[in-house]
Structure formats: C-alpha cells, structure tokens
C-alpha cells in the first residue's frame, strides 16, 4: 500500500469505528435502560456522523455560540443518537444563568443513566435539560416544524444584524427526521412554509427506512415523498445507502450550494443496521435488542462482544481533533469579527446580548397606552393591537404574525420600519404563517428558542390545531407569545364551530403556561407587561372580538392588580363581602354591573378580576387570602366557557356560571340572554350563593 492509500484506509477505518461507537452506545444504553429505540440510531449513525465530522459549524466548547449551526433531531425517539454525539464531541453544559461550564453536558455516566429519573438523558431530547439539545422533540413533526422557525430566525437575524464585512449570522439548520415526521400534518405545513419563504439555510435529512412502529411503512405511507417535496419547491436529493459517506458528503455539499430553497436529503437506510432480525424483517423495533442480539450485532460490527459502553481509543480524540478543532477555529474567527463589530456597532452588539439571554431593553415599557373610562368600550383584541404596537416598538426583536387572521387578530405591526417578512425581505417583522396553525406554533417555538420574542395568533378555538406546539413551548420553557382572539360564544354569528368552550380550562390545566384573559383595555396593557417579562414561560393571551366597557379606574381598583393574577376590583364597604363575584375577560363588566345592582339592594358584594389563575396561584397565602377570604363561602364565578376548574376558587358552596354545552350561531345579544350571561342571572346566583341554596 502506498502512503496515501494507507491514510485513506486508516481514515475510513476511523470513520467506521466512530460510527459503530455511536451505534453501540445507543444499543448498550437502550439495553441497560431496558427501554428505548436502538434501531434508528443504528441506521442513522453515518448520516449524523458525516454531518458532524465534516460540515457542522459547531464548537462543543460553547454550545451558546450565536452563529452555531443547529442540529435538530426531529425523530426524538432516536435520542441516543444525539446523546452519543454530544458525549463524543464533549459538548459543555450551560448553567441556569447561560454561562458555559467545564462540565460535559452528557457524560458516560449520563449515558448509563439513559431514561432514568433526574438524568440529562431523558427518553426524548429536552433542550432545557441537556445543553447541545437545540429543541425538545419527541412528538413527531414538531422538530421539523421548529427547524423552520430556527431557519427563519437565522435569516431574520442576518437581515437585521449583519453589516457589510460582518456576516454575524449565517447559520444553517440540519434536521434529522423520519417517516412519522413526514406523515404528520405539521411536517407538511412546515415544509410548505419553508419553501414558500425560500429558506435555503434549512436541510432536512429524511430517514427513509421504509418502516414505522406498526410494520412496513407502506402499510400506511405510500406517496412519493420526493415528488411531494419537489412540488412544495424544495431541492430534493437522494442517498441510496446510509452507509455511503461519500454520497452523504455530496448531498450536504449540494445543500450548501443551493441558495434559493430548502433541501431534503432522502436517505435510504436500514433500521437496526447490523441486526439480523431488525434489518431484514419488519419486527417491531421500539424496544431493546435483547442480550443475544446485542452480541450478534456487535460481532457484525467487529466489536468486542462482551464490552459494554465501549469507546475505542482514538474515537473521542478524533471528535476532538476534527469537530472540536474546526468548531474552535470557526468560533474563534467569528469572535474576532464580532469583537470588531461590537466596537463599530455597540448598540447592535448589546441587543444581541439581550436577545441571547431573553432580556428586555431599557425603556421596553415606555409609551404603553392607557385607556380612559368608556362605557361602550373596546374589544380586547383592539386594545391589544395598540399595546402590542407600542411594546414591539420598544423591543426591536419582537416579531410575529397570524395564521391568516392578522386583520381579525389585530396583530399587525403598523409602525414605520416594521415591514413584512417574506422571501424577498427577511428583515420584516410581520409574518404571514398562512392557514397553518400547527406549523405556526412550531415555528414560533423555533424562533423563540433562537432568541426572538415571537408571537403567533389565531382564533382561540383553533388552539386545538396547534396545541402540541403550545405544549412543547411550555415543556421546553420557551417564552413564546400566543395571541388568541374570538375568545368565547361572544364572537356571535360564526357559531359553535368557532366558539371555544373547553379551551380555557384545558390550557389552564397545562403546566408552565400562563393563560391571560384580560377584562378591559387597561388590563390588556398590564397583561402585556406580564408577557414581556417572561423568560421561561409561554403565555396564551385570550382576547375578545366584541367590545367591552373600559372600567372607570377612579371608581374601581387600578388595573395594575393584574400583575398578581387576580385582584379585588370592587369591594364591599369595610371589605367584608357577603358574596364574591369572580370573572375574567368580557364577564368582568357583567359582574361589575351585578355588583352595582346588589349594592343598590343593600347586598355587600366584592368583584374579583382573575385574568390569570396561574399567576394568582403563585402569590403568597396572605395575598390569596386577602382576595378570596376563606370565611366567605358565597362565591360565584362567571365565564363564558366550560366551568371545569372554577371550583378551585369558588369552593363546594360556590356557584359557577358558564357554558355546559356547545354554543350557537346567533347575534351576541341573543346568545347572552339565551345562555344566561345577564346581570339578572348573576344577581340571582349571588343571592342563591348567599342563601346557601
Ligand atoms: C405525534 C407522535 N405520534 C406517535 C408517536 C409514537 N412513535 C414513536 S416512533 C413512531 C414511528 C416510528 O416510525 P418512523 O417515524 O418511521 O421512525 P423509525 O421507527 O423508522 O425510526 C411512533 C408512531 C410519536 N412519537 N409522536
Ligand atoms: Mg421509519
């Protein structure tokens, strides 16, 4: 052998050794946990390895580097693939303050604790737990959706922050995905949006392994994916053997050369590559291989059969020398450029620091509107549109849009320079997500995880279409802003298909989500203050289509009480109520009217406005007691929605006015009467509560 061939041969051997290390780590971790999916990492290891080894611009020493390429594992069930890569590349853990530590994000100990309580290696990747995990994945389709938001963020940041000679942002998003990701509707919505926006920085690697959990993929999936994606406007390329590193490299190079659209690399792979069982049959594969098969597979790989969690000499070194060194060089170069940039454009550099840490610029709350008392009032969607326009002017990286309902949702940013985001203007701040609620949710998550304060809007009823994304925002601790208008039967004539009933209760049941349903225009302003301050919690802002009075705050308590989630708006003389009326949103003024009527009758009532039960629950016991004194059992909640959950605040003797069926198509005033949202009904229930009936 001549010297060059020798080098090549050694190089290839080293590649194989690295790839098989990833595979066997996945096999051993799943076996030890007696739970998990070894097959996908075994099939996909070369696809991920080729990317990390040759192309990914990523410095394991700083997983917070702003311009790092993002690797997203949308088929989150293959989590061990990601954990093995993070381990081998020695990616560092970032602490709660965002500082990079010397600790490894994934140690061998953590790999051995795969899927165990408190480990950094949960069953599916969770970005708030493990540094290097760019976004939380597992529900198929969400990761590909997130990756579209990340690609949007990269383009937006580049358009807003790059300056001649200073390409601060040009990062790419590489997303591994599976049959399930492409079967899920959200995957299709996201793909459609990505090509419409010509996101050339987005690459999906599709694991075309012809199998799903139930059996052969063609039991349920027989379309021509390539043709579908060509139809979307993607650049589609194919690698017919997942083990062919050369062809994989070529495919990644094609992606790099493609400047006008996203790229799909269809990779034909064998799930459980190397396993006599899994490879050739359609056996179920979401389970450990079993001791016997582990041995057979290791023999096939030329691996010592009895060694577990074996990392041969040279593997980690190779990652260090190649991935680590390239990453360090690239980041070093970038940091020098960024240092110059910071000198030249200190304001922009400072903004980037705030973006990275979800911090607010000083003066973020200046010029927020206050609204004078007005009996006719204004819909909260209207007042919210005004407040949003003020807040967004103060926070230049607040961006977003609606799922084709911007004029109804009132979310358009109208001030000078806001602009429309499009394939020809990546600097725009108004987004048109199209009638794609789910992809909007997933994209907003991806934009938020990239530092932007992104909002997405639709009718409240359609939260059901995007709920999985809202849930991942909550789980992944992303401060996303979801704006939902047409919040109840109050929307009127559109009828029960559009009238939310159970959505409030169901979103309130979701951990780490703040639901805010403000009760007048000034409460809207206060609600936006809560939203702006979030760093780890998404908010669902729930707004009305119909007008509601702007309450006279000289007569009633100031709206600043919203900051505590619930507050006493109007009180009994001496603060000793016989009955407490609790309301949110448009029902607040109804309770105020009932309160006045009760007062005229000599009944001592209190009105509590509770725009956010989550925020109220966080207050100390003394405050909660001051708002809802335990010795007042006569309580009435009023909300045009399912009453589920209100018992927590009204107690066993309380009464709940709400919706116990779907709504109806009719003018608002008829609906209010028909469903009992009248002053007389509230008064009647208040009397009944006092009487203990
Ligand atoms: C939304 C959603 N539905 C169902 C599942 C459960 N699940 C996990 S993997 C999988 C399908 C596996 O098929 P494929 O996507 O082709 O992945 P592969 O098994 O080939 O790795 C399913 C249904 C899920 N994770 N997410
Ligand atoms: Mg599959």
XYZ file of C-alpha atoms and ligand atoms in Angstrom:
720
model
C 0.000 0.000 0.000
C 1.245 3.448 -0.840
C 1.193 6.043 1.818
C -1.897 7.934 0.634
C -3.970 4.773 0.384
C -2.835 3.850 3.831
C -4.007 7.179 5.144
C -7.292 6.771 3.355
C -7.769 3.264 4.654
C -6.990 4.385 8.186
C -9.333 7.313 7.776
C -12.131 5.056 6.643
C -11.474 2.665 9.478
C -11.597 5.519 11.904
C -14.894 6.702 10.431
C -16.337 3.230 10.787
C -15.019 2.975 14.306
C -16.667 6.281 15.234
C -19.944 5.328 13.588
C -20.023 1.959 15.298
C -19.237 3.630 18.616
C -22.347 5.755 18.216
C -24.330 2.654 17.316
C -23.105 0.513 20.175
C -23.517 3.290 22.732
C -27.142 3.541 21.646
C -27.550 -0.229 21.781
C -25.990 -0.534 25.239
C -27.840 2.426 26.719
C -31.200 1.149 25.492
C -30.360 -2.358 26.686
C -29.354 -1.083 30.129
C -32.474 1.074 30.415
C -34.482 -1.823 29.048
C -36.359 0.850 27.171
C -35.914 2.963 24.075
C -35.280 2.788 20.356
C -31.893 1.433 19.278
C -32.844 0.843 15.630
C -32.978 4.404 14.364
C -29.565 5.424 15.801
C -28.063 2.253 14.313
C -29.399 3.120 10.882
C -28.721 6.842 11.045
C -25.329 6.978 12.762
C -23.398 7.558 9.490
C -25.757 10.339 8.375
C -25.256 12.224 11.622
C -21.559 11.387 11.832
C -20.872 12.662 8.317
C -22.563 15.951 9.165
C -20.816 16.436 12.493
C -17.442 15.283 11.268
C -17.310 17.232 8.041
C -19.732 20.083 7.996
C -21.396 21.189 11.203
C -20.086 24.579 12.319
C -20.346 23.889 15.978
C -17.970 24.406 18.842
C -18.565 21.880 21.623
C -16.743 24.261 23.968
C -19.541 26.797 23.556
C -22.978 25.462 22.763
C -24.332 29.018 23.167
C -22.335 30.426 20.249
C -24.849 32.633 18.451
C -23.900 31.602 14.938
C -23.594 27.859 15.508
C -25.267 25.552 13.049
C -28.230 23.837 14.660
C -28.656 20.078 14.610
C -32.241 19.072 15.356
C -33.348 15.505 15.956
C -36.997 15.602 14.977
C -37.305 11.848 15.326
C -36.672 12.310 19.035
C -37.148 8.607 19.731
C -33.628 8.241 18.326
C -32.401 10.336 21.264
C -29.402 8.087 21.959
C -28.005 9.147 18.591
C -27.914 12.719 19.829
C -26.631 11.850 23.300
C -23.817 9.753 21.799
C -22.806 12.672 19.576
C -22.907 15.160 22.446
C -20.806 12.783 24.530
C -18.232 12.045 21.856
C -17.946 15.688 20.842
C -17.600 16.703 24.519
C -20.255 19.388 24.393
C -20.240 21.508 27.564
C -23.155 22.063 29.878
C -24.532 25.582 30.228
C -25.750 26.693 33.671
C -29.055 28.353 34.519
C -27.551 31.801 34.007
C -26.479 30.896 30.497
C -22.795 30.522 31.370
C -20.841 27.707 29.780
C -19.320 25.418 32.421
C -16.447 22.974 32.211
C -18.801 20.124 32.851
C -19.810 17.892 29.953
C -23.471 18.035 29.007
C -23.526 14.272 28.541
C -21.005 12.142 30.384
C -20.585 8.401 30.135
C -22.314 8.227 33.483
C -25.315 10.029 31.960
C -25.377 7.636 29.017
C -25.505 4.792 31.512
C -28.422 6.556 33.174
C -30.369 6.830 29.921
C -34.079 7.333 30.643
C -33.550 7.361 34.428
C -35.006 9.830 36.887
C -33.082 13.099 37.020
C -30.655 12.192 34.236
C -29.600 14.509 31.427
C -30.525 11.748 29.042
C -34.321 11.590 29.137
C -36.233 9.320 26.765
C -36.651 12.109 24.253
C -34.358 15.141 23.986
C -35.315 18.105 26.193
C -33.493 21.317 25.447
C -33.868 22.856 28.905
C -32.223 19.822 30.480
C -29.327 18.970 28.192
C -27.090 21.586 26.597
C -26.486 20.853 22.952
C -30.071 19.717 22.552
C -31.323 22.600 20.439
C -35.013 21.941 20.886
C -37.290 19.495 22.648
C -38.527 16.763 20.332
C -40.457 13.532 20.546
C -43.943 14.215 19.251
C -43.213 13.553 15.592
C -43.415 16.560 13.301
C -42.587 19.147 15.967
C -38.828 19.174 15.386
C -39.137 19.733 11.662
C -41.628 22.496 12.452
C -39.247 24.066 14.972
C -36.438 23.912 12.438
C -38.421 26.141 10.081
C -38.662 28.725 12.867
C -34.933 28.448 13.502
C -34.196 28.930 9.805
C -36.494 31.962 9.826
C -34.601 33.299 12.859
C -31.261 32.840 11.111
C -32.479 34.763 8.070
C -34.103 37.466 10.182
C -31.071 37.944 12.409
C -28.834 38.122 9.338
C -31.067 40.688 7.674
C -31.279 42.814 10.801
C -27.799 42.488 12.264
C -25.296 41.724 9.509
C -23.376 44.695 8.201
C -21.041 44.988 5.203
C -17.997 42.896 6.029
C -19.674 41.486 9.117
C -21.600 38.312 8.462
C -22.510 37.783 12.071
C -25.318 35.391 11.173
C -25.391 32.742 8.506
C -26.123 29.605 10.488
C -27.736 26.541 8.963
C -30.323 24.187 10.399
C -29.892 20.458 9.875
C -32.881 18.389 10.850
C -32.985 14.647 11.058
C -36.479 13.307 10.505
C -38.322 10.066 9.960
C -41.358 8.683 8.172
C -43.514 9.800 11.067
C -42.283 13.399 10.797
C -43.303 13.475 7.172
C -46.607 11.731 7.745
C -47.691 14.193 10.405
C -49.671 17.138 9.067
C -47.472 19.656 10.848
C -44.479 18.369 8.872
C -46.308 19.119 5.641
C -47.418 22.570 6.812
C -43.877 23.380 7.882
C -42.363 22.133 4.616
C -44.824 24.204 2.637
C -43.993 27.319 4.644
C -40.243 26.713 4.399
C -40.157 26.580 0.618
C -42.557 29.493 0.308
C -40.064 31.509 2.331
C -37.150 30.051 0.325
C -35.267 29.058 3.444
C -32.066 27.905 1.781
C -30.397 27.518 5.176
C -32.650 24.593 6.038
C -31.723 20.967 5.388
C -33.863 18.002 6.375
C -32.302 14.557 6.345
C -35.159 12.122 5.895
C -34.579 8.642 7.235
C -36.282 6.670 4.510
C -36.115 3.292 6.186
C -39.467 2.029 4.951
C -40.589 1.049 8.399
C -42.639 2.511 11.215
C -43.670 1.118 14.581
C -46.565 -0.939 13.301
C -44.666 -2.551 10.461
C -43.672 -1.712 6.899
C -44.176 1.975 6.202
C -46.205 1.141 3.106
C -48.991 -0.195 5.271
C -49.872 3.417 5.773
C -47.477 5.582 3.741
C -47.077 5.100 0.031
C -46.866 8.553 -1.522
C -43.827 9.668 -3.427
C -42.182 11.949 -0.889
C -39.617 13.224 -3.381
C -42.304 14.358 -5.776
C -44.279 15.911 -2.966
C -41.293 17.968 -1.829
C -40.410 18.937 -5.389
C -43.997 20.131 -5.586
C -43.512 22.232 -2.470
C -40.500 23.787 -4.124
C -37.750 22.038 -2.203
C -34.455 20.919 -3.591
C -34.632 17.136 -3.284
C -31.661 14.839 -3.378
C -31.217 11.188 -2.523
C -28.597 8.970 -0.955
C -29.404 5.344 -1.639
C -27.194 3.913 1.085
C -26.995 5.496 4.512
C -23.537 3.965 4.951
C -22.097 5.742 1.927
C -20.208 8.621 3.483
C -19.079 9.949 0.133
C -22.571 10.246 -1.218
C -23.724 11.730 2.048
C -20.987 14.352 1.814
C -22.036 15.110 -1.703
C -25.623 15.579 -0.607
C -24.574 18.004 2.123
C -22.479 19.867 -0.441
C -25.495 20.145 -2.710
C -27.360 21.682 0.205
C -24.585 24.230 0.676
C -24.700 25.170 -2.983
C -28.445 25.635 -3.014
C -29.224 29.257 -2.394
C -32.875 29.609 -3.258
C -34.782 26.886 -1.396
C -34.581 24.353 1.389
C -33.056 20.943 0.795
C -34.421 17.493 1.531
C -31.921 14.654 1.562
C -33.759 11.371 1.292
C -31.517 8.726 2.808
C -32.356 5.071 2.310
C -31.365 3.366 5.500
C -31.816 0.109 7.365
C -33.310 0.409 10.788
C -31.223 -1.546 13.267
C -28.395 -1.782 10.760
C -26.304 -4.828 11.536
C -29.011 -6.706 13.334
C -30.028 -9.890 11.543
C -33.512 -9.517 12.929
C -34.299 -5.890 12.676
C -32.647 -5.263 9.367
C -34.326 -7.919 7.312
C -37.678 -8.272 8.943
C -40.321 -5.819 9.887
C -40.233 -6.773 13.513
C -41.318 -4.124 15.981
C -38.336 -2.001 16.866
C -39.194 0.403 19.629
C -37.550 -1.879 22.148
C -34.117 -3.110 23.258
C -32.398 -5.683 21.082
C -32.012 -8.254 23.854
C -28.714 -9.643 25.132
C -28.339 -12.299 22.441
C -28.930 -9.971 19.574
C -26.667 -7.337 21.061
C -23.855 -9.871 20.789
C -24.698 -10.761 17.206
C -24.785 -7.139 16.195
C -21.505 -6.383 17.898
C -19.961 -9.335 16.094
C -21.266 -7.911 12.825
C -19.619 -4.571 13.631
C -16.379 -6.341 14.545
C -16.899 -5.138 18.102
C -15.771 -6.903 21.251
C -18.973 -8.775 22.075
C -18.753 -8.558 25.818
C -17.735 -4.957 26.160
C -20.472 -2.545 27.041
C -20.339 1.214 26.579
C -17.064 0.701 24.800
C -15.375 3.708 23.266
C -12.269 2.543 21.411
C -9.074 4.552 21.610
C -8.967 7.254 19.037
C -12.673 7.878 18.727
C -13.088 10.711 21.190
C -9.701 12.045 20.098
C -10.938 12.125 16.528
C -14.014 14.108 17.518
C -11.783 16.470 19.457
C -9.348 16.894 16.596
C -11.911 17.305 13.889
C -15.221 18.572 15.281
C -13.681 20.378 18.243
C -10.850 21.948 16.330
C -12.966 23.076 13.399
C -15.572 24.463 15.797
C -12.968 26.298 17.843
C -11.400 27.788 14.729
C -14.692 28.911 13.292
C -15.909 30.342 16.555
C -12.531 31.994 17.159
C -12.693 33.685 13.800
C -16.292 34.691 14.378
C -15.456 36.068 17.807
C -12.754 38.299 16.338
C -15.202 39.597 13.748
C -17.783 40.054 16.459
C -15.343 41.969 18.645
C -14.767 44.439 15.794
C -18.464 44.565 15.123
C -19.128 45.317 18.777
C -16.735 48.267 18.577
C -18.336 49.579 15.452
C -21.949 48.810 16.302
C -22.103 48.712 20.099
C -25.846 49.123 20.141
C -26.436 46.123 17.912
C -23.994 44.003 19.879
C -25.787 44.923 23.064
C -29.098 43.964 21.532
C -27.686 40.585 20.597
C -26.619 40.001 24.155
C -30.155 40.788 25.306
C -31.637 38.533 22.645
C -29.429 35.689 23.747
C -30.486 35.981 27.371
C -34.140 36.880 26.785
C -33.540 40.233 28.429
C -35.583 43.372 27.895
C -34.087 46.612 26.621
C -34.390 49.553 28.980
C -37.498 51.535 28.214
C -39.317 48.440 26.960
C -42.464 49.651 28.708
C -42.407 53.262 27.608
C -45.383 54.785 25.775
C -47.701 51.938 26.664
C -51.254 53.133 26.162
C -53.703 53.715 28.988
C -57.363 53.843 28.166
C -59.897 56.319 29.568
C -63.102 55.006 31.078
C -65.643 54.315 28.398
C -68.983 52.583 28.852
C -69.118 51.446 25.247
C -65.516 50.401 25.430
C -63.427 48.444 23.023
C -62.735 44.804 22.180
C -59.640 43.465 23.915
C -58.290 42.372 20.534
C -58.345 46.058 19.559
C -56.691 47.360 22.691
C -54.170 44.523 22.498
C -53.278 45.516 18.958
C -52.489 49.011 20.234
C -50.441 47.776 23.182
C -48.575 45.252 21.034
C -47.642 48.010 18.617
C -46.222 50.045 21.482
C -44.370 47.138 23.112
C -42.959 45.895 19.815
C -41.561 49.340 19.026
C -39.631 49.151 22.267
C -38.438 45.567 21.740
C -36.969 45.504 18.235
C -36.780 41.696 18.142
C -40.442 41.187 18.904
C -41.765 39.694 15.682
C -44.686 37.568 14.633
C -47.903 37.223 12.827
C -51.030 35.230 12.387
C -52.311 32.142 10.695
C -54.119 34.174 8.044
C -56.147 36.176 10.523
C -53.965 39.203 11.180
C -56.751 41.680 10.473
C -59.094 39.793 12.819
C -56.435 39.159 15.454
C -55.225 42.778 15.267
C -51.631 41.634 15.468
C -50.230 43.621 12.554
C -47.259 45.775 13.483
C -48.066 49.051 11.803
C -45.260 51.347 12.809
C -42.644 52.560 10.395
C -39.956 50.059 9.604
C -41.905 47.016 10.782
C -42.229 45.600 7.282
C -43.438 42.256 6.017
C -41.269 39.157 6.345
C -41.030 37.402 3.002
C -38.582 35.596 0.766
C -37.568 38.982 -0.575
C -37.470 40.756 2.778
C -36.066 38.720 5.638
C -35.896 41.842 7.791
C -39.670 42.166 8.048
C -41.365 41.833 11.415
C -44.850 40.899 10.242
C -45.208 37.233 9.415
C -47.795 35.530 7.286
C -47.903 31.963 8.505
C -50.821 31.102 6.245
C -53.647 28.835 7.331
C -51.161 26.644 9.158
C -51.816 26.984 12.893
C -49.755 23.991 13.847
C -46.706 24.937 11.817
C -47.091 28.485 13.136
C -46.911 27.157 16.693
C -43.894 25.027 15.897
C -42.199 27.869 14.028
C -42.843 30.337 16.856
C -41.175 27.831 19.172
C -38.188 27.616 16.826
C -37.960 31.391 16.543
C -38.189 31.765 20.320
C -35.572 29.138 21.058
C -33.349 31.198 18.742
C -33.818 34.274 20.930
C -36.600 36.200 19.187
C -39.692 37.272 21.121
C -42.028 35.701 18.649
C -45.802 35.792 18.636
C -48.317 33.764 16.687
C -52.018 34.489 16.507
C -55.251 32.814 15.535
C -58.818 32.336 16.770
C -58.888 30.854 20.247
C -60.892 27.890 19.048
C -58.054 26.842 16.764
C -55.613 26.391 19.609
C -56.657 22.774 19.275
C -54.891 22.709 15.923
C -51.623 23.858 17.460
C -51.901 22.519 20.958
C -48.990 20.101 20.607
C -46.708 23.038 19.860
C -48.051 25.115 22.756
C -47.411 22.139 24.984
C -43.811 21.820 23.837
C -43.271 25.543 24.378
C -44.444 25.029 27.959
C -42.374 21.886 28.477
C -39.315 23.374 26.801
C -39.625 26.591 28.850
C -39.856 28.887 25.832
C -41.309 32.375 26.404
C -43.499 32.225 23.291
C -46.396 34.609 22.874
C -49.638 33.140 21.628
C -52.378 35.650 20.883
C -55.868 34.229 20.621
C -58.896 36.320 19.754
C -62.587 35.434 19.366
C -62.378 34.008 22.818
C -65.906 32.744 23.510
C -69.508 32.493 22.347
C -69.173 36.267 22.379
C -67.960 36.017 18.797
C -71.603 35.503 17.846
C -72.836 34.543 14.419
C -69.929 32.324 13.360
C -71.500 29.796 15.667
C -70.418 26.761 17.657
C -67.754 25.580 15.208
C -65.855 28.747 16.060
C -66.901 29.282 19.658
C -64.396 27.961 22.195
C -65.852 26.232 25.244
C -63.328 23.930 26.895
C -60.159 25.619 25.595
C -59.667 27.873 28.615
C -59.956 25.018 31.088
C -57.734 22.768 29.030
C -54.988 25.340 28.609
C -55.164 26.199 32.316
C -54.502 22.539 33.015
C -51.209 22.732 31.137
C -48.143 23.133 33.374
C -45.896 26.155 32.818
C -48.312 28.005 30.585
C -49.743 31.356 31.656
C -53.258 31.934 30.383
C -54.288 35.597 30.445
C -57.824 36.728 29.725
C -57.909 40.458 30.485
C -61.195 42.123 31.400
C -60.804 45.549 29.834
C -58.380 47.637 27.820
C -56.258 48.661 30.803
C -55.965 45.059 31.901
C -54.664 44.346 28.398
C -51.822 46.801 28.916
C -50.977 45.106 32.208
C -51.191 41.699 30.555
C -48.566 42.680 28.003
C -46.263 43.713 30.846
C -46.514 40.188 32.222
C -45.900 38.723 28.772
C -42.834 40.843 28.070
C -41.145 39.803 31.315
C -41.349 36.052 30.747
C -38.097 34.212 30.155
C -39.093 30.592 30.596
C -42.852 30.511 30.285
C -45.121 30.849 27.281
C -48.283 32.909 27.515
C -51.662 32.433 25.883
C -53.318 35.841 25.652
C -57.047 35.343 25.205
C -58.948 38.276 23.715
C -62.456 39.189 22.692
C -63.916 40.026 19.328
C -66.688 42.069 20.921
C -66.456 45.363 22.737
C -66.369 45.522 26.494
C -66.504 48.621 28.689
C -63.291 50.269 29.767
C -63.821 50.389 33.511
C -63.574 53.616 35.445
C -60.414 53.116 37.445
C -61.079 56.130 39.630
C -64.110 54.247 40.900
C -62.650 50.754 40.839
C -59.184 49.427 41.681
C -56.324 50.089 39.287
C -55.563 47.544 36.578
C -52.048 47.105 37.975
C -53.597 44.362 40.101
C -53.331 42.156 37.020
C -49.682 41.632 37.930
C -50.872 39.379 40.745
C -53.130 37.326 38.517
C -56.275 38.287 40.435
C -57.239 41.324 42.471
C -60.168 42.956 44.194
C -61.690 45.280 41.630
C -64.701 46.479 43.588
C -65.315 45.797 47.227
C -67.940 45.713 49.900
C -67.880 48.565 52.327
C -65.382 47.790 55.067
C -64.036 44.921 52.991
C -66.487 42.417 54.426
C -68.375 40.952 51.483
C -71.375 38.653 51.739
C -70.609 37.303 48.298
C -67.641 37.319 45.911
C -68.131 37.535 42.171
C -65.136 36.276 40.195
C -64.750 36.861 36.492
C -62.334 37.076 33.612
C -62.472 38.838 30.274
C -65.755 40.134 28.955
C -67.630 38.847 32.022
C -65.805 41.256 34.288
C -68.028 44.203 33.443
C -71.068 41.968 33.773
C -70.011 41.287 37.353
C -69.415 44.971 37.950
C -72.973 45.712 36.821
C -74.297 42.920 39.027
C -72.247 44.302 41.911
C -73.816 47.737 41.478
C -77.257 46.225 41.410
C -76.602 44.142 44.503
C -75.229 47.212 46.220
C -78.361 49.158 45.403
C -80.276 46.329 47.036
C -78.092 46.572 50.104
C -76.140 43.381 49.427
C -72.437 43.594 50.124
C -70.539 42.117 47.196
C -66.953 42.017 46.030
C -65.774 41.697 42.444
C -62.538 39.848 41.847
C -60.938 40.123 38.459
C -58.915 36.994 37.730
C -57.249 37.366 34.336
C -54.716 34.660 35.185
C -55.298 31.898 37.709
C -51.721 30.650 37.147
C -50.234 33.983 38.177
C -52.629 34.216 41.121
C -51.672 30.720 42.281
C -48.071 31.881 42.541
C -48.889 34.611 45.081
C -48.287 34.120 48.786
C -51.007 32.709 51.014
C -51.685 36.057 52.691
C -52.380 37.784 49.401
C -54.590 34.967 48.209
C -56.498 35.082 51.477
C -56.911 38.845 51.114
C -58.536 38.393 47.712
C -60.577 35.300 48.485
C -61.087 35.235 52.282
C -61.766 31.700 53.411
C -64.682 32.809 55.607
C -66.651 33.936 52.568
C -68.097 30.787 51.072
C -70.664 32.509 48.907
C -68.809 32.832 45.630
C -69.901 32.993 42.033
C -67.630 32.587 39.026
C -68.759 33.983 35.688
C -67.035 32.974 32.490
C -68.427 32.189 29.041
C -66.646 28.859 28.906
C -66.617 25.412 30.474
C -66.724 25.828 34.261
C -64.287 22.962 34.800
C -61.682 24.077 37.318
C -63.569 27.038 38.760
C -64.491 25.016 41.860
C -60.904 25.603 42.983
C -61.791 29.242 43.546
C -65.484 29.058 44.323
C -65.372 26.059 46.655
C -68.008 23.454 47.380
C -70.635 26.052 48.223
C -69.851 28.285 45.290
C -71.726 28.629 42.030
C -70.379 28.668 38.509
C -71.992 30.461 35.631
C -70.555 29.159 32.407
C -71.152 27.040 29.344
C -72.298 23.452 29.697
C -72.785 22.725 26.040
C -71.552 23.955 22.676
C -72.631 27.437 21.721
C -74.932 28.539 18.935
C -74.963 30.687 15.855
C -76.743 33.934 16.656
C -76.177 37.607 17.335
C -74.285 38.200 20.552
C -77.136 39.810 22.475
C -79.377 36.807 21.826
C -76.657 34.402 22.916
C -76.034 36.308 26.141
C -79.676 36.104 27.048
C -80.080 32.512 25.961
C -77.063 31.258 27.880
C -77.711 33.388 30.935
C -74.911 35.929 30.792
C -77.117 38.701 32.102
C -76.930 40.976 35.120
C -80.146 39.491 36.467
C -78.802 35.959 36.293
C -75.582 36.890 38.053
C -77.557 38.724 40.747
C -79.834 35.734 41.150
C -76.892 33.356 41.530
C -75.278 35.724 44.000
C -78.401 35.682 46.124
C -78.568 31.898 45.873
C -74.938 31.633 46.959
C -75.564 33.870 49.962
C -78.635 31.861 50.888
C -76.589 28.680 50.594
C -79.134 27.250 48.179
C -47.017 12.602 17.279
C -46.474 11.250 17.604
N -47.230 10.152 17.411
C -46.762 8.940 17.734
C -45.522 8.782 18.257
C -45.031 7.422 18.718
N -43.967 6.938 17.809
C -42.683 6.969 18.159
S -41.703 6.491 16.897
C -43.024 6.233 15.889
C -42.982 5.875 14.473
C -41.813 5.287 14.022
O -41.765 5.345 12.655
P -40.778 6.339 11.959
O -41.206 7.720 12.139
O -40.629 5.855 10.572
O -39.423 6.165 12.773
P -38.470 4.889 12.770
O -39.150 3.865 13.571
O -38.294 4.489 11.357
O -37.249 5.371 13.427
C -44.184 6.486 16.553
C -45.533 6.314 15.947
C -44.749 9.945 18.432
N -43.528 9.906 18.946
N -45.231 11.139 18.077
Mg -39.263 4.833 9.553
